Amino acid sequence: MSTYECPTCNKQITVGRDEDAPYRPFCSRRCKMVDLGRWLNGTYRISEPIKPQDLERDEAQDES
Ligand SMILES: [Zn+2]
């Protein structure tokens, strides 16, 4: 028997066997997806910065 804490909702979960906790360290599939969503959002922001070239292109269009 082991007890762990879900990182998403901080709920204490106690399971008899590791096989009984398929979403460990999360308490449920929902909490796992919430954490994954946070991670993906952070990665998206870092990998898609605004490029200076894109801003210059917008300014050029305003001149016409
Ligand atoms: Zn949870």
CSV table of C-alpha atoms and ligand atoms in Angstrom, one decimal:
chain,number,residue,atom,x,y,z
A,1,MET,CA,0.0,0.0,0.0
A,2,SER,CA,1.3,3.4,-0.9
A,3,THR,CA,0.1,7.0,-0.6
A,4,TYR,CA,0.9,9.9,-2.9
A,5,GLU,CA,-0.3,13.4,-3.5
A,6,CYS,CA,-1.8,14.5,-6.9
A,7,PRO,CA,0.3,17.5,-8.2
A,8,THR,CA,-2.7,19.1,-9.8
A,9,CYS,CA,-5.3,19.1,-7.1
A,10,ASN,CA,-3.1,18.1,-4.1
A,11,LYS,CA,-5.5,15.3,-3.2
A,12,GLN,CA,-4.1,12.4,-1.1
A,13,ILE,CA,-4.4,9.1,-2.9
A,14,THR,CA,-3.9,5.7,-1.3
A,15,VAL,CA,-3.6,2.7,-3.5
A,16,GLY,CA,-3.1,-1.0,-2.6
A,17,ARG,CA,-0.9,-1.7,-5.6
A,18,ASP,CA,0.9,0.4,-8.2
A,19,GLU,CA,-1.3,-1.2,-10.9
A,20,ASP,CA,-4.3,0.5,-9.2
A,21,ALA,CA,-2.9,3.9,-10.0
A,22,PRO,CA,-2.6,4.1,-13.8
A,23,TYR,CA,-2.5,7.9,-13.7
A,24,ARG,CA,0.1,8.2,-11.0
A,25,PRO,CA,1.3,10.7,-9.8
A,26,PHE,CA,-2.1,12.1,-10.7
A,27,CYS,CA,-5.3,11.1,-9.1
A,28,SER,CA,-7.2,10.8,-12.4
A,29,ARG,CA,-7.0,11.2,-16.1
A,30,ARG,CA,-8.5,14.7,-15.8
A,31,CYS,CA,-5.7,15.9,-13.5
A,32,LYS,CA,-3.1,14.4,-15.8
A,33,MET,CA,-4.6,16.3,-18.8
A,34,VAL,CA,-4.7,19.5,-16.8
A,35,ASP,CA,-1.0,19.2,-16.1
A,36,LEU,CA,-0.2,18.3,-19.7
A,37,GLY,CA,-2.1,21.3,-20.9
A,38,ARG,CA,-0.1,23.6,-18.7
A,39,TRP,CA,3.1,22.1,-19.9
A,40,LEU,CA,2.1,22.4,-23.6
A,41,ASN,CA,0.9,26.1,-23.2
A,42,GLY,CA,4.3,27.0,-21.7
A,43,THR,CA,6.2,25.3,-24.5
A,44,TYR,CA,4.0,27.0,-27.1
A,45,ARG,CA,4.8,30.4,-25.8
A,46,ILE,CA,8.6,29.8,-25.7
A,47,SER,CA,8.7,28.2,-29.2
A,48,GLU,CA,6.6,30.8,-31.0
A,49,PRO,CA,8.1,34.2,-30.2
A,50,ILE,CA,7.2,37.3,-32.2
A,51,LYS,CA,9.8,37.7,-34.9
A,52,PRO,CA,11.2,41.2,-35.7
A,53,GLN,CA,10.8,40.4,-39.4
A,54,ASP,CA,7.1,40.0,-38.9
A,55,LEU,CA,6.7,43.4,-37.4
A,56,GLU,CA,8.8,45.0,-40.2
A,57,ARG,CA,6.5,43.4,-42.8
A,58,ASP,CA,3.4,44.9,-41.1
A,59,GLU,CA,5.0,48.4,-41.2
A,60,ALA,CA,5.8,48.1,-44.9
A,61,GLN,CA,2.2,47.3,-45.7
A,62,ASP,CA,1.1,50.5,-43.9
A,63,GLU,CA,3.1,52.7,-46.3
A,64,SER,CA,1.2,51.6,-49.4
B,1,ZN,ZN,-5.9,15.3,-8.9
